[in-house]
């Protein structure tokens, strides 16, 4: 079997890169071995049920209402399943404990309730007491409510008897204290509410079982007091907008503290007319490293994926599946992570992988190693005592449990090339082609003198080579990157850039070596085959009386700037024309096709030329000879108007004018009242309407004033002096003074009357031809 797997691995490592990342089997697994169980296997637990020190497997079968027990031989192989009635119709999970305090492991199965009124069903817990030889007694069933959704086993009151914690969506989390004979005391309500997930662990290191409750975007810890009661601690929050899907607990960085591995998701749904099929989702696998006393560092995202679902047959992106499980897959003593991912390469094709990220022992992980597998990951465990975690998977379609044994080397410095990738095809002659690969230290022992050698194709020119660790050099078509020393799960990324010189298929060969012997050399080599296509040039010509720009997608054409660009044969080039202000786009000619007015598409299978025509639209302008005129009162002034044409304009232009300003206003007229481009017209402003104002306003005012004042003045003189002959002199003097004041005003003396004030008027000329209209203002000053 191992030899067969090696052949598969070698075939996989000889990579053919089509512009996307390909990973090798950096961690080896033997071929899958299937073990039939009951119908619709749903939950798995690994434990020693017959006391022989060898791991066994218990499976809850949701379709047949029983529990299957597979006893292990100690070499990773298992005996045929023994099935035991679960005491319930649809068990969904299974756990182990010692419920009768006899030192023999028992099995407890859980069935969640159903609150749907159309199918209301209570939940249930069944205990199957173990006989110590892998067989079990008749199930003892404990009824739950229809809102019961999760169960876990722990000795929460530290009396040596296994207890049950059951989460109920209606009443929260209850504890059923074990009596030590397989039965339980009545439910005791705790301070732990209900949520999406329930997890047990010792999060503050005091030896007392604690609980973790996931709800929405946070995880709340409830620290056990050792008597079955709990006190809550501050929550641990995932990324904003994400909801927790799964939580696993373990000491990732080997500091003696329990860390959290959390899978979370955010989803945006798009609905149209009440139909909500399309949605976009993003998923994270994040790590929360414990600090102390149940407190954690900020989330460190280990893996992510995003999916766009437009219909059941149109899915793109990638998707992560719970759970993300811990194990040591390369035998270096550090915990690694394994999880399932589906990659949708096209809308109708997908590939499912188990991805493994090797732990570096400090909370950091390597790049993912992909293991092709279409089954759901259920558990990881060292099943054959070789210090390597094996894979246990569920095959619901065939009602089976599948085991894949880890055959990775445990005593050597295994190096590997993973994630070998080339630029997206097709590549083009003279264009940059990039080769990239991650070099990973996979085996448990350290490597020194690590060198990646890349034998470049003959028909390329070398451009550059870099490595994230060490240095690279090129000589005679061979790139050599001296990476140096690497410890387990550490690596370097090498990037090599070349330019192909001929068309056809070219092959790039990478190889990694180290000073230490590598007994699994198949993953040391990677080959990337790339198709190089010819290059063709598209040239854009701008024509017409106007101006504008033409740009392309993909980029390259910016005309304006560059009006010619070469692309790989078969490329589809979208051209977009944008006219400048005062211009209009008139159309394409040449090789361009398309229905959008300002865009077209050219497929390059040869050199092509496209003409974009920009024209000035038919129009005219209105130009007065002068924009400021002066006229005396009672006079007349004129201005010559011209109408230059542009863009081939040849219509008839109708002319009107109007005057704005203080009253009384002058009048205006245009002759002729319609013209054609190239001719002229005369604007006349006539101020004759003001000539009737002969009396200056100051005189009219003062004359009226003195005409009214004169009789009063005479009367005042009489009253003041009387007709007394002795006062006749005084009386005559009064009259002289009064006439002296009246005479200058009556004669219009310049020293008494204000000067004339100039007045301004705006004459607006309008020229109209169909939908085209222009106007201009001429300022007229009247003296």
XYZ file of C-alpha atoms in Angstrom:
783
model
C 0.000 0.000 0.000
C 2.844 2.363 0.840
C 4.468 1.662 -2.504
C 1.219 2.423 -4.301
C 0.928 5.714 -2.463
C 4.501 6.620 -3.416
C 3.629 6.148 -7.083
C 0.616 8.407 -6.666
C 2.776 10.981 -4.959
C 5.421 10.988 -7.672
C 2.768 11.463 -10.322
C 1.350 14.373 -8.365
C 4.674 16.066 -7.734
C 5.514 16.270 -11.439
C 3.442 19.407 -11.658
C 1.793 20.956 -14.653
C 1.054 24.567 -13.854
C -1.815 26.194 -15.721
C -1.540 29.527 -14.010
C -2.803 28.431 -10.595
C -1.161 27.109 -7.456
C -0.501 23.381 -7.120
C 0.695 21.764 -3.894
C 2.410 18.451 -3.311
C 1.696 15.691 -0.855
C 4.229 17.116 1.563
C 2.775 14.931 4.310
C 2.180 11.362 3.123
C -0.897 9.226 3.719
C -1.548 5.653 2.716
C -4.527 4.787 0.569
C -7.962 4.978 2.245
C -9.338 1.928 4.054
C -13.123 1.825 4.425
C -15.022 0.231 7.335
C -18.805 -0.210 6.982
C -20.886 1.099 9.887
C -24.577 1.962 10.366
C -26.603 4.291 8.176
C -25.679 7.980 7.918
C -22.693 8.118 10.290
C -22.753 11.499 12.015
C -20.344 11.671 14.962
C -17.056 9.976 15.915
C -15.027 9.563 19.080
C -11.723 7.685 19.499
C -11.016 5.894 22.803
C -9.853 2.546 24.229
C -13.080 0.600 24.862
C -11.571 -2.834 25.554
C -8.659 -1.771 27.721
C -5.876 -3.119 25.497
C -4.130 0.207 25.090
C -5.067 0.437 21.409
C -7.368 3.170 20.070
C -10.873 2.145 19.042
C -13.591 4.114 17.241
C -17.231 4.724 18.220
C -19.629 6.087 15.578
C -23.132 7.543 16.054
C -25.324 6.490 13.124
C -28.092 9.004 12.583
C -29.946 6.911 10.019
C -30.072 3.556 11.794
C -30.374 4.647 15.427
C -27.360 2.709 16.652
C -23.713 3.077 17.678
C -20.941 1.226 15.814
C -17.795 0.142 17.679
C -14.641 -0.597 15.675
C -11.930 -2.198 17.824
C -8.404 -1.306 16.780
C -5.609 -3.793 16.163
C -2.967 -1.283 17.162
C -1.503 -1.051 13.665
C -4.072 1.357 12.304
C -6.354 -1.395 11.103
C -9.740 -2.163 12.669
C -12.032 -5.120 13.157
C -15.505 -5.210 11.660
C -18.008 -2.951 13.375
C -20.213 -4.144 16.224
C -23.523 -2.273 16.341
C -25.420 -1.420 19.538
C -28.867 0.100 19.766
C -28.578 3.748 20.770
C -31.974 3.932 22.457
C -32.985 6.763 20.108
C -33.944 7.188 16.486
C -31.390 9.701 15.221
C -28.214 10.040 17.302
C -26.140 12.969 16.045
C -23.090 12.853 18.317
C -21.279 10.491 20.642
C -18.964 10.963 23.649
C -17.256 8.823 26.290
C -17.096 8.822 30.090
C -17.152 6.542 33.113
C -20.734 6.890 34.307
C -20.799 3.932 36.730
C -17.381 4.511 38.243
C -16.016 1.049 37.328
C -12.940 2.172 35.412
C -14.411 1.034 32.088
C -15.266 3.514 29.397
C -18.929 4.026 28.617
C -20.540 5.604 25.555
C -23.141 8.350 25.629
C -25.145 9.233 22.516
C -27.093 12.457 21.954
C -30.113 13.241 19.805
C -31.076 16.892 19.394
C -34.710 17.918 19.604
C -36.879 19.435 16.895
C -39.016 22.499 17.652
C -40.748 22.546 14.265
C -44.480 22.278 15.029
C -44.934 20.065 11.988
C -42.388 17.558 13.323
C -42.041 18.279 17.047
C -39.566 15.843 18.584
C -37.969 15.724 22.043
C -34.207 15.335 22.397
C -32.589 12.448 24.251
C -29.379 11.267 25.907
C -28.559 7.543 26.087
C -25.810 5.933 28.149
C -24.368 2.586 27.019
C -22.349 1.187 29.935
C -19.187 -0.529 28.791
C -18.343 -4.103 29.751
C -14.643 -3.441 29.319
C -14.263 -5.757 26.326
C -15.664 -3.489 23.646
C -19.260 -4.546 24.160
C -21.963 -2.504 25.841
C -25.090 -2.945 27.898
C -28.571 -1.884 26.884
C -28.889 1.866 26.542
C -30.369 3.875 29.404
C -32.206 6.849 27.939
C -32.769 10.243 29.539
C -35.455 12.382 27.892
C -34.685 15.982 26.929
C -36.865 18.814 25.652
C -37.397 19.591 21.988
C -35.033 22.597 22.427
C -32.009 20.505 23.466
C -29.247 21.033 20.877
C -25.852 20.035 22.321
C -24.218 17.838 24.939
C -20.801 17.348 26.502
C -19.321 15.103 29.202
C -17.224 16.321 32.145
C -16.852 15.735 35.871
C -17.956 19.257 36.719
C -18.219 18.690 40.502
C -14.970 16.710 40.805
C -16.532 13.671 42.516
C -15.003 11.155 40.109
C -18.315 10.513 38.350
C -18.999 11.688 34.816
C -21.671 14.362 34.501
C -23.605 15.740 31.543
C -23.955 19.344 30.417
C -26.831 19.872 28.011
C -27.516 23.106 26.170
C -31.181 23.923 25.656
C -32.210 26.870 23.511
C -35.177 27.593 25.806
C -33.678 27.296 29.280
C -29.917 27.600 28.778
C -27.328 25.056 29.896
C -28.205 22.484 32.552
C -26.003 19.995 34.414
C -27.057 16.424 35.117
C -24.880 15.163 37.965
C -24.019 11.480 37.620
C -25.046 9.119 40.429
C -22.209 6.733 39.638
C -24.470 3.946 38.394
C -25.286 5.227 34.930
C -28.205 7.323 36.116
C -28.396 11.058 36.755
C -29.875 13.523 39.183
C -32.552 15.924 37.977
C -31.283 18.787 35.825
C -29.640 21.671 37.666
C -29.807 25.008 35.930
C -26.488 26.859 35.579
C -25.571 30.451 34.806
C -24.468 29.346 31.327
C -27.052 30.469 28.737
C -27.735 28.858 25.381
C -25.691 29.516 22.273
C -24.509 27.965 19.063
C -21.691 25.812 20.428
C -20.566 24.397 23.764
C -16.975 23.389 24.535
C -15.238 21.986 27.625
C -11.688 22.683 28.762
C -9.561 23.970 31.640
C -9.043 27.526 30.442
C -7.512 28.999 33.610
C -5.356 26.020 34.570
C -6.915 25.390 37.996
C -7.801 21.762 37.293
C -11.557 22.428 37.259
C -13.624 21.883 34.125
C -14.679 25.120 32.419
C -17.137 25.749 29.611
C -16.872 27.900 26.488
C -20.053 29.120 24.863
C -20.084 30.470 21.307
C -22.862 32.841 20.324
C -22.824 35.172 17.336
C -19.406 36.771 16.939
C -18.093 36.013 20.430
C -17.050 33.202 22.742
C -17.761 33.516 26.461
C -15.808 31.486 29.002
C -17.565 30.143 32.100
C -15.005 29.095 34.689
C -15.973 26.121 36.794
C -15.896 26.401 40.591
C -15.578 22.641 41.012
C -19.113 22.240 42.403
C -21.076 22.331 39.176
C -21.496 26.100 39.124
C -19.748 28.598 36.876
C -18.781 32.245 36.693
C -18.533 34.109 33.419
C -15.426 35.830 32.105
C -14.996 38.523 29.413
C -15.808 37.380 25.908
C -13.413 36.596 23.080
C -14.556 38.279 19.864
C -13.845 37.190 16.293
C -13.556 39.628 13.379
C -16.301 42.207 13.134
C -19.298 40.895 11.220
C -18.231 37.244 11.486
C -20.218 34.539 13.297
C -18.588 31.578 15.052
C -19.089 28.205 13.316
C -16.817 25.948 15.368
C -14.373 26.087 18.297
C -11.566 23.657 19.188
C -9.277 23.846 22.221
C -5.622 22.792 22.547
C -2.157 23.973 23.515
C -0.902 25.157 20.140
C 2.339 26.770 21.291
C 3.175 24.239 24.057
C 3.180 26.802 26.887
C 0.832 24.798 29.121
C -2.181 27.034 28.384
C -5.281 26.121 26.424
C -5.614 28.062 23.164
C -8.674 28.398 20.931
C -8.952 27.581 17.232
C -12.099 29.263 15.902
C -13.816 28.986 12.544
C -16.075 31.932 11.687
C -18.047 33.142 8.713
C -19.738 36.253 7.368
C -22.374 36.126 4.669
C -24.073 38.744 2.524
C -27.190 37.617 0.726
C -28.641 39.230 -2.376
C -32.368 38.927 -3.021
C -34.341 39.754 -6.143
C -38.138 39.729 -6.081
C -38.092 37.737 -2.877
C -35.705 35.074 -4.239
C -32.506 34.909 -2.180
C -30.213 32.470 -3.979
C -27.144 34.607 -4.583
C -24.844 35.243 -1.640
C -21.196 35.939 -0.926
C -19.439 34.463 2.094
C -16.028 34.828 3.705
C -14.584 32.379 6.215
C -11.690 32.472 8.664
C -9.819 29.954 10.734
C -8.383 32.035 13.546
C -6.150 31.307 16.510
C -6.510 32.900 19.947
C -3.357 32.222 21.957
C -3.930 32.079 25.708
C -2.119 34.646 27.844
C -3.124 33.736 31.405
C -6.210 33.278 33.575
C -8.537 32.663 30.637
C -7.421 35.762 28.693
C -6.300 35.631 25.080
C -4.313 37.535 22.491
C -6.051 39.079 19.492
C -7.170 36.761 16.727
C -4.496 35.561 14.330
C -6.034 34.474 11.026
C -4.495 31.193 9.868
C -6.584 30.437 6.796
C -9.346 32.181 4.871
C -11.659 31.511 1.949
C -14.419 33.325 0.076
C -17.301 32.055 -2.034
C -19.750 33.619 -4.464
C -22.892 31.545 -4.971
C -25.091 32.751 -7.823
C -27.008 29.485 -8.226
C -26.628 25.852 -7.274
C -24.679 25.368 -10.507
C -22.706 28.593 -10.428
C -20.318 28.728 -7.458
C -16.877 30.316 -7.542
C -14.101 30.741 -4.981
C -13.327 28.359 -2.130
C -15.062 27.175 1.016
C -13.830 25.923 4.403
C -15.575 23.153 6.324
C -15.682 22.530 10.058
C -14.008 21.292 12.105
C -10.376 22.432 12.014
C -8.601 19.672 13.950
C -5.236 19.528 15.677
C -2.603 16.808 15.355
C 1.080 16.200 14.762
C 1.328 15.235 11.116
C 5.108 15.424 10.626
C 6.316 14.040 13.960
C 8.154 17.168 15.143
C 6.205 17.396 18.422
C 4.346 20.565 17.417
C 0.595 20.679 16.915
C -0.481 21.157 13.307
C -3.904 22.002 11.850
C -5.997 20.017 9.381
C -9.230 21.182 7.782
C -11.316 20.524 4.666
C -11.525 23.002 1.807
C -13.382 22.901 -1.483
C -11.955 24.919 -4.372
C -14.355 25.799 -7.184
C -12.081 25.976 -10.214
C -15.004 26.624 -12.598
C -18.705 27.214 -12.113
C -19.371 23.495 -12.626
C -16.236 21.833 -11.264
C -14.753 21.696 -7.786
C -11.976 19.859 -5.960
C -12.053 18.969 -2.289
C -8.856 18.841 -0.275
C -7.739 18.303 3.246
C -5.276 21.083 3.902
C -2.596 20.694 6.546
C -0.628 23.570 8.011
C 2.444 22.530 9.935
C 2.824 24.221 13.303
C 6.075 26.004 14.083
C 5.587 25.633 17.837
C 5.082 29.361 18.445
C 1.526 29.791 17.197
C 2.620 30.303 13.594
C 1.956 27.879 10.742
C 3.382 26.920 7.363
C 1.787 27.389 3.969
C -0.991 24.838 3.324
C -0.193 21.329 2.131
C -3.055 19.920 0.084
C -4.092 16.281 0.311
C -6.689 15.353 -2.303
C -9.720 13.950 -0.482
C -13.421 14.280 -1.162
C -14.613 13.005 2.233
C -15.488 14.939 5.372
C -12.747 15.149 7.984
C -14.100 13.818 11.294
C -11.129 13.174 13.622
C -7.337 13.019 13.818
C -5.548 10.502 16.038
C -2.364 8.444 16.146
C -3.945 5.068 15.399
C -0.779 2.970 15.057
C 1.485 4.473 17.740
C 4.042 5.919 15.300
C 3.782 9.466 16.724
C 2.024 10.679 13.574
C -1.596 11.770 13.504
C -3.776 9.809 11.093
C -7.009 10.890 9.380
C -10.472 9.540 10.157
C -13.170 10.506 7.697
C -16.897 9.947 7.195
C -18.279 8.466 3.999
C -22.011 9.103 4.283
C -22.701 7.982 0.738
C -21.419 4.493 1.515
C -22.245 4.389 5.268
C -18.623 3.908 6.207
C -15.752 5.228 8.291
C -12.553 5.754 6.287
C -9.046 5.650 7.770
C -5.971 7.093 6.055
C -2.749 6.292 7.901
C 0.007 8.872 7.999
C 3.127 7.456 6.369
C 5.321 10.544 6.664
C 8.953 10.021 7.683
C 9.600 10.467 11.389
C 13.385 10.383 11.502
C 14.710 12.426 8.603
C 15.118 15.941 7.294
C 12.445 15.869 4.608
C 12.478 18.881 2.279
C 9.731 19.651 -0.199
C 8.587 22.095 -2.866
C 4.978 23.194 -2.415
C 2.736 25.777 -4.030
C 4.675 25.730 -7.312
C 3.034 28.265 -9.609
C 3.594 30.004 -12.938
C 2.005 33.144 -14.333
C -1.467 32.749 -15.755
C -1.506 31.313 -19.239
C -1.084 31.981 -21.996
C 2.346 33.524 -21.617
C 3.653 35.709 -24.424
C 6.918 36.112 -26.253
C 8.834 39.001 -24.680
C 6.505 39.289 -21.663
C 7.548 38.544 -18.103
C 6.782 34.997 -16.973
C 7.031 34.373 -13.220
C 7.826 31.060 -11.553
C 7.276 30.887 -7.795
C 7.449 28.119 -5.224
C 7.496 27.635 -1.475
C 10.347 25.521 -0.142
C 9.181 23.863 3.096
C 10.999 21.931 5.783
C 8.518 19.071 6.215
C 10.306 16.379 8.197
C 10.845 16.500 11.973
C 14.619 17.031 11.805
C 16.326 20.299 10.902
C 17.921 20.824 7.495
C 21.117 22.700 6.663
C 22.610 23.797 3.386
C 19.199 24.047 1.702
C 19.548 24.951 -1.992
C 16.836 25.361 -4.604
C 18.069 24.843 -8.155
C 15.940 25.915 -11.100
C 16.866 24.726 -14.581
C 15.264 27.299 -16.833
C 13.843 26.467 -20.269
C 16.266 27.054 -23.140
C 14.010 29.564 -24.851
C 13.799 32.205 -22.116
C 15.846 35.199 -21.061
C 16.571 35.509 -17.355
C 15.284 38.657 -15.618
C 15.562 38.206 -11.844
C 15.510 35.731 -8.950
C 14.800 36.390 -5.265
C 14.223 34.376 -2.109
C 12.654 35.414 1.192
C 15.616 33.735 2.896
C 19.124 33.623 1.504
C 20.319 34.782 -1.924
C 19.924 33.694 -5.563
C 22.279 33.791 -8.536
C 21.956 32.923 -12.234
C 24.503 31.367 -14.556
C 24.041 29.750 -17.972
C 20.339 29.138 -17.616
C 20.437 27.782 -14.053
C 19.212 29.661 -11.011
C 20.652 28.643 -7.659
C 19.132 29.968 -4.417
C 21.164 29.330 -1.269
C 18.461 29.284 1.414
C 20.603 28.029 4.304
C 19.143 26.264 7.344
C 15.479 25.463 7.969
C 13.763 23.934 10.969
C 10.525 21.974 10.928
C 7.531 23.778 9.378
C 9.677 26.730 8.276
C 10.354 27.617 4.669
C 11.189 30.232 2.060
C 9.495 31.557 -1.060
C 11.527 31.720 -4.270
C 10.420 33.936 -7.180
C 12.051 33.727 -10.626
C 11.179 36.026 -13.557
C 12.012 35.225 -17.194
C 10.855 36.341 -20.659
C 10.109 33.667 -23.289
C 11.726 34.111 -26.697
C 9.805 31.556 -28.785
C 6.298 30.163 -28.950
C 5.286 26.671 -27.863
C 5.366 24.689 -24.603
C 8.294 25.304 -22.272
C 9.181 23.362 -19.121
C 10.734 24.758 -15.979
C 12.318 22.310 -13.510
C 12.863 23.037 -9.800
C 14.704 20.875 -7.294
C 15.540 21.339 -3.603
C 18.343 19.625 -1.696
C 19.904 19.808 1.760
C 23.043 18.549 3.436
C 21.093 15.866 5.326
C 19.872 12.748 3.535
C 16.291 12.935 2.279
C 14.680 9.495 2.078
C 11.497 10.859 0.473
C 12.823 12.740 -2.560
C 9.607 12.640 -4.596
C 8.428 15.984 -3.205
C 11.813 17.612 -3.869
C 11.058 18.211 -7.550
C 8.473 20.311 -9.326
C 7.973 20.959 -13.022
C 5.931 23.746 -14.543
C 4.789 23.491 -18.164
C 3.726 26.760 -19.755
C 2.284 27.473 -23.176
C 3.887 30.501 -24.814
C 1.751 32.197 -27.447
C 2.802 34.684 -30.164
C 2.300 38.397 -29.608
C 0.211 40.643 -31.842
C -0.086 44.417 -31.893
C -3.205 46.547 -31.884
C -2.793 50.127 -33.115
C -5.332 52.878 -32.481
C -5.602 55.791 -34.930
C -7.531 58.922 -34.001
C -9.292 60.794 -36.794
C -11.781 63.623 -37.256
C -11.977 67.310 -36.429
C -12.418 66.762 -32.681
C -10.324 65.278 -29.907
C -10.598 62.540 -27.264
C -8.859 59.559 -25.656
C -8.963 55.792 -26.230
C -8.049 53.352 -23.440
C -7.977 49.554 -23.251
C -8.771 46.734 -20.878
C -6.469 45.002 -20.205
C -4.273 48.072 -19.842
C -1.729 49.138 -22.419
C -3.562 51.510 -24.747
C -3.841 55.103 -23.517
C -4.263 57.241 -26.592
C -3.619 60.245 -25.512
C -0.373 58.585 -24.651
C 0.460 55.140 -26.090
C -1.622 54.325 -29.177
C -0.076 50.915 -29.845
C 0.359 47.845 -27.638
C 1.226 44.159 -28.069
C -0.819 41.392 -26.453
C -0.776 37.607 -26.376
C -2.503 35.919 -29.316
C -6.189 35.365 -28.674
C -6.451 38.217 -26.194
C -9.765 40.040 -26.135
C -9.136 43.799 -26.001
C -11.917 46.153 -24.935
C -11.406 49.691 -26.281
C -13.248 52.667 -24.800
C -13.441 56.100 -26.455
C -14.016 59.270 -24.382
C -14.456 62.560 -26.299
C -12.956 65.769 -24.972
C -15.092 68.741 -23.976
C -16.551 70.313 -27.115
C -16.078 67.109 -29.160
C -18.201 64.060 -29.825
C -17.298 60.458 -30.638
C -18.482 59.638 -34.142
C -17.651 55.924 -34.416
C -15.154 53.087 -34.994
C -13.688 51.719 -38.156
C -11.126 49.062 -38.946
C -10.980 45.856 -36.909
C -13.342 46.942 -34.149
C -16.702 45.357 -33.419
C -19.273 45.902 -30.713
C -22.624 47.474 -30.037
C -21.839 49.929 -27.243
C -21.573 53.442 -28.761
C -18.248 54.315 -27.163
C -16.640 50.867 -26.828
C -15.717 47.887 -28.963
C -13.873 44.573 -28.630
C -11.019 43.239 -30.754
C -9.794 39.622 -30.566
C -6.129 39.556 -31.550
C -5.198 36.693 -33.833
C -3.068 38.990 -35.999
C -1.861 42.589 -35.977
C -4.895 44.863 -35.999
C -5.640 48.537 -36.584
C -8.621 50.471 -35.246
C -9.679 54.042 -36.050
C -11.614 56.132 -33.541
C -13.210 59.248 -35.027
C -13.860 62.338 -32.903
C -15.612 65.330 -34.455
C -16.602 68.812 -33.402
C -20.435 68.909 -33.384
C -22.200 71.388 -35.811
C -22.379 74.736 -34.031
C -21.768 78.463 -34.372
C -20.560 81.224 -32.088
C -21.874 84.763 -31.482
C -19.255 87.510 -31.438
C -19.970 91.265 -31.019
C -17.375 93.716 -32.291
C -17.500 95.524 -28.925
C -18.875 94.526 -25.562
C -18.990 98.055 -24.097
C -20.779 100.974 -25.811
C -21.415 104.620 -24.821
C -24.269 106.878 -25.991
C -25.461 110.365 -25.152
C -29.016 111.012 -24.114
C -31.161 111.297 -27.141
C -28.479 109.613 -29.269
C -27.950 106.245 -30.960
C -25.133 103.685 -31.036
C -24.569 100.459 -33.030
C -22.436 97.265 -32.843
C -21.556 94.676 -35.507
C -22.369 91.007 -34.753
C -20.641 88.068 -36.500
C -21.468 84.319 -36.447
C -18.491 82.009 -37.171
C -19.523 78.413 -37.956
C -17.849 75.194 -36.745
C -18.359 71.483 -37.418
C -20.053 72.173 -40.758
C -22.922 74.185 -39.331
C -25.055 75.760 -42.093
C -28.455 76.570 -40.561
C -30.378 79.852 -40.323
C -29.843 81.860 -37.134
C -32.694 83.943 -35.653
C -31.676 87.068 -33.698
C -33.385 88.923 -30.834
C -32.319 91.487 -28.226
C -33.534 92.865 -24.908
C -32.508 95.674 -22.526
C -32.259 95.619 -18.738
C -31.584 98.608 -16.464
C -33.217 101.623 -14.756
C -36.180 103.365 -16.338
C -36.676 104.988 -18.673
C -34.678 102.493 -20.768
C -33.335 102.755 -24.315
C -34.610 100.473 -27.038
C -32.649 97.948 -29.123
C -32.987 96.336 -32.534
C -31.044 93.940 -34.808
C -30.916 94.082 -38.557
C -31.329 91.716 -40.250
C -33.240 89.531 -37.762
C -31.970 86.261 -39.269
C -28.603 85.425 -40.759
C -26.509 82.498 -41.984
C -23.004 81.600 -40.795
C -20.316 83.877 -42.169
C -22.604 86.910 -42.474
C -23.080 89.766 -39.988
C -25.857 91.795 -38.377
C -26.055 95.233 -36.733
C -27.212 95.836 -33.190
C -28.680 99.344 -32.692
C -29.321 100.959 -29.311
C -31.562 104.059 -29.469
C -31.632 106.520 -26.530
C -34.102 108.976 -28.160
C -36.790 108.043 -25.666
C -34.934 110.148 -23.071
C -34.776 113.405 -25.131
C -38.122 114.796 -23.750
C -36.644 115.277 -20.321
C -35.563 118.870 -20.936
C -35.877 120.262 -17.385
C -33.047 119.222 -15.191
C -34.374 117.442 -12.152
C -32.576 119.748 -9.684
C -34.166 122.877 -11.175
C -37.652 121.431 -11.248
C -37.347 120.609 -7.605
C -35.919 123.929 -6.423
C -38.337 125.994 -8.545
C -41.301 124.273 -7.026
C -39.822 124.698 -3.587
C -39.300 128.468 -3.931
C -42.694 129.041 -5.614
C -44.285 127.640 -2.489
C -41.897 129.441 -0.124
C -42.083 132.990 -1.683
C -45.570 134.015 -0.383
C -44.670 132.755 3.047
C -41.465 134.778 2.955
C -43.280 137.978 2.017
C -45.775 137.452 4.779
C -42.969 136.852 7.240
C -41.268 140.107 6.277
C -44.523 142.059 6.728
C -45.189 140.539 10.114
C -41.632 141.036 11.197
C -41.335 144.743 10.168
C -44.875 145.884 9.814
C -45.636 149.024 7.718
C -44.073 151.293 10.156
C -42.208 153.959 8.181
C -39.403 153.769 10.720
C -38.926 150.084 9.978
C -39.209 150.443 6.213
C -35.471 149.941 5.832
C -35.635 146.680 7.691
C -38.503 145.536 5.531
C -36.663 146.298 2.273
C -33.577 144.456 3.509
C -35.654 141.336 4.196
C -36.993 141.358 0.629
C -33.514 141.762 -0.859
C -32.183 138.784 1.074
C -35.133 136.604 -0.009
C -34.723 137.448 -3.733
C -30.991 136.911 -3.515
C -31.654 133.331 -2.356
C -34.293 132.648 -5.034
C -32.512 134.047 -8.063
C -29.599 131.527 -8.429
C -31.925 128.538 -8.183
C -34.371 130.071 -10.643
C -31.555 130.691 -13.126
C -30.086 127.188 -12.810
C -26.791 128.225 -11.361
C -24.107 125.468 -11.745
C -23.132 125.997 -8.190
C -26.579 124.903 -7.006
C -27.663 122.070 -9.413
C -25.912 118.510 -9.193
C -24.120 117.289 -12.312
C -25.766 114.773 -14.668
C -25.316 111.052 -13.524
C -24.330 108.378 -16.113
C -26.606 105.298 -16.229
C -25.707 101.705 -17.312
C -27.811 99.208 -19.247
C -27.321 95.551 -20.271
C -28.316 94.606 -23.805
C -28.660 90.828 -24.253
C -28.385 89.438 -27.784
C -29.728 85.914 -28.422
C -28.995 83.787 -31.482
C -31.081 80.631 -32.014
C -30.996 77.849 -34.582
C -33.145 74.860 -33.717
C -31.912 73.420 -30.389
C -28.734 75.505 -30.505
C -28.865 78.819 -28.676
C -26.128 81.279 -27.781
C -26.302 84.666 -26.078
C -23.971 87.515 -25.267
C -24.219 90.734 -23.269
C -23.252 94.227 -24.441
C -22.918 96.918 -21.766
C -24.275 100.380 -22.735
C -23.420 103.505 -20.735
C -25.775 106.498 -21.199
C -24.291 109.921 -20.421
